[in-house]
mmCIF file of C-alpha atoms in Angstrom:
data_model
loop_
_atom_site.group_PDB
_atom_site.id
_atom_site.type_symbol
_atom_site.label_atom_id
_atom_site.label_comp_id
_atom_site.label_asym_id
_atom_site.label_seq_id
_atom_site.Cartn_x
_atom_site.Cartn_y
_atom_site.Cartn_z
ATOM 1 C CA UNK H 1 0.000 0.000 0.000
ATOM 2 C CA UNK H 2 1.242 3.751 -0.868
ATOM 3 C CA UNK H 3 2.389 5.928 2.574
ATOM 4 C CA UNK H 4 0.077 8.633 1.318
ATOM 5 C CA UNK H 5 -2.826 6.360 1.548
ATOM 6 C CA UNK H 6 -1.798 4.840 4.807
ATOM 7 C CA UNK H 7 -1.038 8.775 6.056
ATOM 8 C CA UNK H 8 -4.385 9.571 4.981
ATOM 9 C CA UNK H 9 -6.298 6.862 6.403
ATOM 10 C CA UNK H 10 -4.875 7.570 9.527
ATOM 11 C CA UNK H 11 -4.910 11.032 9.347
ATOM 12 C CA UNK H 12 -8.714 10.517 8.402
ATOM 13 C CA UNK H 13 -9.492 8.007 11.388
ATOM 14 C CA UNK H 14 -7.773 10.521 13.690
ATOM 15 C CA UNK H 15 -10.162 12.948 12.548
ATOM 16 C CA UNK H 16 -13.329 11.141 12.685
ATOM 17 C CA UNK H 17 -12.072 10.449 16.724
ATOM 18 C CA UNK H 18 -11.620 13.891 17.193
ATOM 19 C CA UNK H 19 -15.464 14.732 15.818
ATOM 20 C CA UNK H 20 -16.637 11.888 17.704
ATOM 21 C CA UNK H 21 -14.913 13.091 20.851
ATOM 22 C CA UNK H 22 -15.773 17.037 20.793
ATOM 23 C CA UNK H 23 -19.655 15.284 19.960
ATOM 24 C CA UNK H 24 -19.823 13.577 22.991
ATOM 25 C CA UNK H 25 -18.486 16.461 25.358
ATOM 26 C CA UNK H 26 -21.573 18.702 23.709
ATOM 27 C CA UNK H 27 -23.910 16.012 24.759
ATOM 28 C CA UNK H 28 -22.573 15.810 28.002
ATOM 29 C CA UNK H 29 -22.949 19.553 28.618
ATOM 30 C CA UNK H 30 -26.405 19.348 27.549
ATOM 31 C CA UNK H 31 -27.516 16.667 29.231
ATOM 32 C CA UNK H 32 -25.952 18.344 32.264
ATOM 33 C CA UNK H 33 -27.709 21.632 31.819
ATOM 34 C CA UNK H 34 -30.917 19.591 31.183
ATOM 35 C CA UNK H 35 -29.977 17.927 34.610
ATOM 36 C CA UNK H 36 -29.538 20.819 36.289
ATOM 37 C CA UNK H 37 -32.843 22.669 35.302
ATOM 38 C CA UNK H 38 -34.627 19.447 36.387
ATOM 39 C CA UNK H 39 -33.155 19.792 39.667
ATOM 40 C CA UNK H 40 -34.601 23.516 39.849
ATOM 41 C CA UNK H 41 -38.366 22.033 38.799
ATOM 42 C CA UNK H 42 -37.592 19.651 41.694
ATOM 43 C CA UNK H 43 -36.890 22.355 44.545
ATOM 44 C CA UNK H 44 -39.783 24.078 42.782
ATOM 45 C CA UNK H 45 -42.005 21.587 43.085
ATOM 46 C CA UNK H 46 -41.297 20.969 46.647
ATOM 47 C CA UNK H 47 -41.405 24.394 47.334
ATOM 48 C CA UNK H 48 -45.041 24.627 45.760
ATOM 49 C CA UNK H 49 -46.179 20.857 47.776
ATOM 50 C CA UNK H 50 -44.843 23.620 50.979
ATOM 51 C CA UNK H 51 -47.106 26.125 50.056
ATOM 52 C CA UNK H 52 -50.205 25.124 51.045
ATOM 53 C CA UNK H 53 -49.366 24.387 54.581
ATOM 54 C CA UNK H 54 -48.218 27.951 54.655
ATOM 55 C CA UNK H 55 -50.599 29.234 53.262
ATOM 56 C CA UNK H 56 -52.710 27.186 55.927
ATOM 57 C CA UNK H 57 -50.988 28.372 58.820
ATOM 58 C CA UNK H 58 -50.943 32.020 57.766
ATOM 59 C CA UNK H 59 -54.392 32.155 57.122
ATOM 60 C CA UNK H 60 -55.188 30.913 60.771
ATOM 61 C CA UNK H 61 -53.659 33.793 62.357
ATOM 62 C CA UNK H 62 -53.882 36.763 59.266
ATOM 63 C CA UNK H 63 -57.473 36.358 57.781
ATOM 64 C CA UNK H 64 -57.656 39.981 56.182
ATOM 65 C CA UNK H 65 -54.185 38.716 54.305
ATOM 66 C CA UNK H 66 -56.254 37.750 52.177
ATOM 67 C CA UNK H 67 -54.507 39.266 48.847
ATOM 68 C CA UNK H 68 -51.514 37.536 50.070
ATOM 69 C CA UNK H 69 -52.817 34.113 50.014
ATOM 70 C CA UNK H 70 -54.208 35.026 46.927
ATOM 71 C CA UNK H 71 -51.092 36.124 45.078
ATOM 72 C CA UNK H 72 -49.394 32.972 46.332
ATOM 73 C CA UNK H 73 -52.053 30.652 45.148
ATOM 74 C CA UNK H 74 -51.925 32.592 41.317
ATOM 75 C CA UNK H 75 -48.477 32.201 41.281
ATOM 76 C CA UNK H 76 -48.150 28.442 42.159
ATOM 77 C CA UNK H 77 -50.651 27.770 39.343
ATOM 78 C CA UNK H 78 -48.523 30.048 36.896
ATOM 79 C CA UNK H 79 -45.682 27.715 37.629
ATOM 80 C CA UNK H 80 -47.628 24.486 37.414
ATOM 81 C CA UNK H 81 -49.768 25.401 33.883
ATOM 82 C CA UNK H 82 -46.615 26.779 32.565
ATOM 83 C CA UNK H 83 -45.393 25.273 29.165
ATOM 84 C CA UNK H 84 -41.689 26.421 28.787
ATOM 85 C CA UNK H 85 -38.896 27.153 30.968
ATOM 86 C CA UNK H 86 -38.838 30.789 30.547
ATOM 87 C CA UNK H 87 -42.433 31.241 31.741
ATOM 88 C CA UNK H 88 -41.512 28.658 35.214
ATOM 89 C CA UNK H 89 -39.113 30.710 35.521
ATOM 90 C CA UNK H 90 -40.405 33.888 35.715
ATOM 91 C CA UNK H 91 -43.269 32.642 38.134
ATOM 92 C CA UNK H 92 -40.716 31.442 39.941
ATOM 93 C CA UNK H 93 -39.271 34.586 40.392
ATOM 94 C CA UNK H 94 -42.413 36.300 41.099
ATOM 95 C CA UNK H 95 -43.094 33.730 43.394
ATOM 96 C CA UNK H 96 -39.940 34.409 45.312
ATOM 97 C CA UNK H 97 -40.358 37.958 45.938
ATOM 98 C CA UNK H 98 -44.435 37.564 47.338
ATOM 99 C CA UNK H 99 -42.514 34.708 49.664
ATOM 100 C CA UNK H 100 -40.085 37.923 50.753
ATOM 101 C CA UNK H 101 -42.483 39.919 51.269
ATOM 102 C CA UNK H 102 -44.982 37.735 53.030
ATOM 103 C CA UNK H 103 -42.022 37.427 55.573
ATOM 104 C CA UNK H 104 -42.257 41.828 56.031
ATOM 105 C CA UNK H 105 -45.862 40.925 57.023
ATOM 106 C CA UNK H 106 -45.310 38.105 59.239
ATOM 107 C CA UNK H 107 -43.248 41.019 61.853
ATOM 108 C CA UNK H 108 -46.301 42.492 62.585
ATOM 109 C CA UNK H 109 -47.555 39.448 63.854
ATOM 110 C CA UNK H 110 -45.695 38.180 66.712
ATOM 111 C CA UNK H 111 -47.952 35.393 67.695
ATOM 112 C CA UNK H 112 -47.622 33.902 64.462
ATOM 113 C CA UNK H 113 -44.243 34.404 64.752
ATOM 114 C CA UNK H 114 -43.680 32.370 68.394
ATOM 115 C CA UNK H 115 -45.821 29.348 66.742
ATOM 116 C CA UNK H 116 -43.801 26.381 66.652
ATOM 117 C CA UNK H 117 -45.877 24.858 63.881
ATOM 118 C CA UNK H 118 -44.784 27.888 62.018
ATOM 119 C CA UNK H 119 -41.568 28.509 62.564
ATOM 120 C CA UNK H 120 -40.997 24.925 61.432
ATOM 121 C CA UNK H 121 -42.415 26.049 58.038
ATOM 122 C CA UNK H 122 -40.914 29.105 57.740
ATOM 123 C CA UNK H 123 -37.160 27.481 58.424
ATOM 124 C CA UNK H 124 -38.139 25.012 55.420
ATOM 125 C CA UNK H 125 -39.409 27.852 53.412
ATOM 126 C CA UNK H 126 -36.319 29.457 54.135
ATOM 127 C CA UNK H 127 -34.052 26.286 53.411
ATOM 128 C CA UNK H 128 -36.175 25.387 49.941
ATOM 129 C CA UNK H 129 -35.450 28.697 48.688
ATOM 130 C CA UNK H 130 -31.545 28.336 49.466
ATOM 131 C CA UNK H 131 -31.711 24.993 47.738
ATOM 132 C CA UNK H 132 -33.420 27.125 44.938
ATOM 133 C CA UNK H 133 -31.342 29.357 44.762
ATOM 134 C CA UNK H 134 -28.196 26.220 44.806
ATOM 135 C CA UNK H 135 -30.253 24.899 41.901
ATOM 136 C CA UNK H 136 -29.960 28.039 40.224
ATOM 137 C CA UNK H 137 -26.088 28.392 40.500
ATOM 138 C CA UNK H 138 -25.402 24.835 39.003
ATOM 139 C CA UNK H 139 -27.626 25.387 36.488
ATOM 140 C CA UNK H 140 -25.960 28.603 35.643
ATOM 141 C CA UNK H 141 -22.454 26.870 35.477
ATOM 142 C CA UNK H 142 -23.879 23.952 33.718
ATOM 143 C CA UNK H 143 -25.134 26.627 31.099
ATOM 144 C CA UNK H 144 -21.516 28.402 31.004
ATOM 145 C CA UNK H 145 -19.403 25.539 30.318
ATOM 146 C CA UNK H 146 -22.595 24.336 27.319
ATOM 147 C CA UNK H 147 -21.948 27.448 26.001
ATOM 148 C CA UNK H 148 -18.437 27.599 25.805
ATOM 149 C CA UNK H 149 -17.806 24.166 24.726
ATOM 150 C CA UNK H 150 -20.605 25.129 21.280
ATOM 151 C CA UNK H 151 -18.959 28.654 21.190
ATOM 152 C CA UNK H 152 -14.991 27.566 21.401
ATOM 153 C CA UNK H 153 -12.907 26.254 18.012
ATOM 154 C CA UNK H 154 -13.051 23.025 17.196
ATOM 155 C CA UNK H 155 -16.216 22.282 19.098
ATOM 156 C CA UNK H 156 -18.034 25.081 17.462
ATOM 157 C CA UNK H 157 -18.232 23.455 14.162
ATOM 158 C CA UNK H 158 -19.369 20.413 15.054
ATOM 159 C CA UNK H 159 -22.176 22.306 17.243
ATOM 160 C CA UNK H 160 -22.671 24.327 13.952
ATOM 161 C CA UNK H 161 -23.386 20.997 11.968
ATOM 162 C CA UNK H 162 -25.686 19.793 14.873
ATOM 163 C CA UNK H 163 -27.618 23.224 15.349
ATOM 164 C CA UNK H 164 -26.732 23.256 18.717
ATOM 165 C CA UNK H 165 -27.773 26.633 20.216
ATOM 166 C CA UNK H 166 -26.496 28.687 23.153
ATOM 167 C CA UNK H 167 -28.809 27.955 26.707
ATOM 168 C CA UNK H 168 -29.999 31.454 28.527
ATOM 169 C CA UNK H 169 -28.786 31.627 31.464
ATOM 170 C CA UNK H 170 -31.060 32.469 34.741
ATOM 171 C CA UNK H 171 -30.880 36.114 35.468
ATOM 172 C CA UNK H 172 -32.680 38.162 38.094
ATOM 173 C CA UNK H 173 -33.353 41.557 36.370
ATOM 174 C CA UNK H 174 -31.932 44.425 38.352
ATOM 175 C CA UNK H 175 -35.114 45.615 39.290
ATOM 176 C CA UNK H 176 -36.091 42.288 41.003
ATOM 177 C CA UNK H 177 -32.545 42.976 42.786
ATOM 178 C CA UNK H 178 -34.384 45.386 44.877
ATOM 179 C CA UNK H 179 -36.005 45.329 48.543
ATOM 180 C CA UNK H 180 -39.905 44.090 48.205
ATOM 181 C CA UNK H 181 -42.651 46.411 48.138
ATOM 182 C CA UNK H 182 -45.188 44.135 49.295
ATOM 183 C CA UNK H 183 -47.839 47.149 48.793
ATOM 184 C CA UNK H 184 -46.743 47.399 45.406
ATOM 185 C CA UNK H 185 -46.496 43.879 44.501
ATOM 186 C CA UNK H 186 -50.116 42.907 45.714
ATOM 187 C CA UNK H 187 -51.415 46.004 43.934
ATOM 188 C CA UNK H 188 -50.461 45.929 40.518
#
């Protein structure tokens, strides 16, 4: 057999490793982000099966609240009828800052405050939204190294020829990054 068709045969089989290679790591990264949001439906889902037994317990003690439990109950039915990711996580968000701002509330209650019952659910409120927010941050990271492995040369031509397509990353808009005006929330 000729060296040039030996060379190129291996040269060729090198290169058809190499593509099969920088395929499987974009799998991997998308698998992992899609592993990562369904940890944050998880927490979310939990935090929602929660919800009731707050709302529950608030009620009890704050029955003109009313707009509160209200808002909360909209929300978690947002999240549940929502179709993409985008829109669960918006209501998510939403849902976060009526949970912040039910908590303003709660201080001018101080017998609801002292009840055991609740300040059981409030510390698991309190945890499910710091595994939330966990969930969030590997998700993020899981969505950084995606996107650089479809957006860095050589792996972004073989993302090119499999129409892979950069993840959004979960971002709290700066005006969400503000204290909560419960007033303001409820009202508009």
């Amino acid at each position: 057999m000729n060296t040039s068709i030996i060379v190129l045969l291996v040269l060729s089989a090198l290169m058809a490793i190499i593509v099969v290679i920088i395929n499987n790591k974009i799998i991997v990264k998308k698998n992992q982000v899609a592993q990562a949001y369904g940890s944050i439906e998880i927490y979310l889902k939990k935090r929602f099966d929660l919800l009731p037994n707050l709302a529950a317990m608030v009620k009890k003690y704050m029955e003109h609240e009313k707009e509160i439990l209200l808002k909360v109950t909209e929300l978690r039915s947002q999240v549940e009828s929502a179709s993409d990711e985008k829109e669960k996580i918006e209501a998510s968000n939403q849902m976060t800052k009526v949970l912040g701002g039910l908590n303003i509330v709660i201080e001018n209650y101080p017998e609801l405050k002292a009840d055991k019952q609740f300040l059981h659910l409030q510390y698991e409120v309190s945890e499910m939204e710091d595994q939330i927010s966990a969930a969030r941050r590997a998700y993020n990271a899981s969505v950084t190294r995606y996107n650089n492995q479809i957006q860095l040369f050589p792996s972004n031509l073989i993302a090119g020829i499999r129409k892979d397509e950069k993840e959004l990353l979960l971002e709290i808009p700066k005006s969400d990054q503000k204290e909560v005006n419960l007033n303001q929330l409820l009202n508009s």
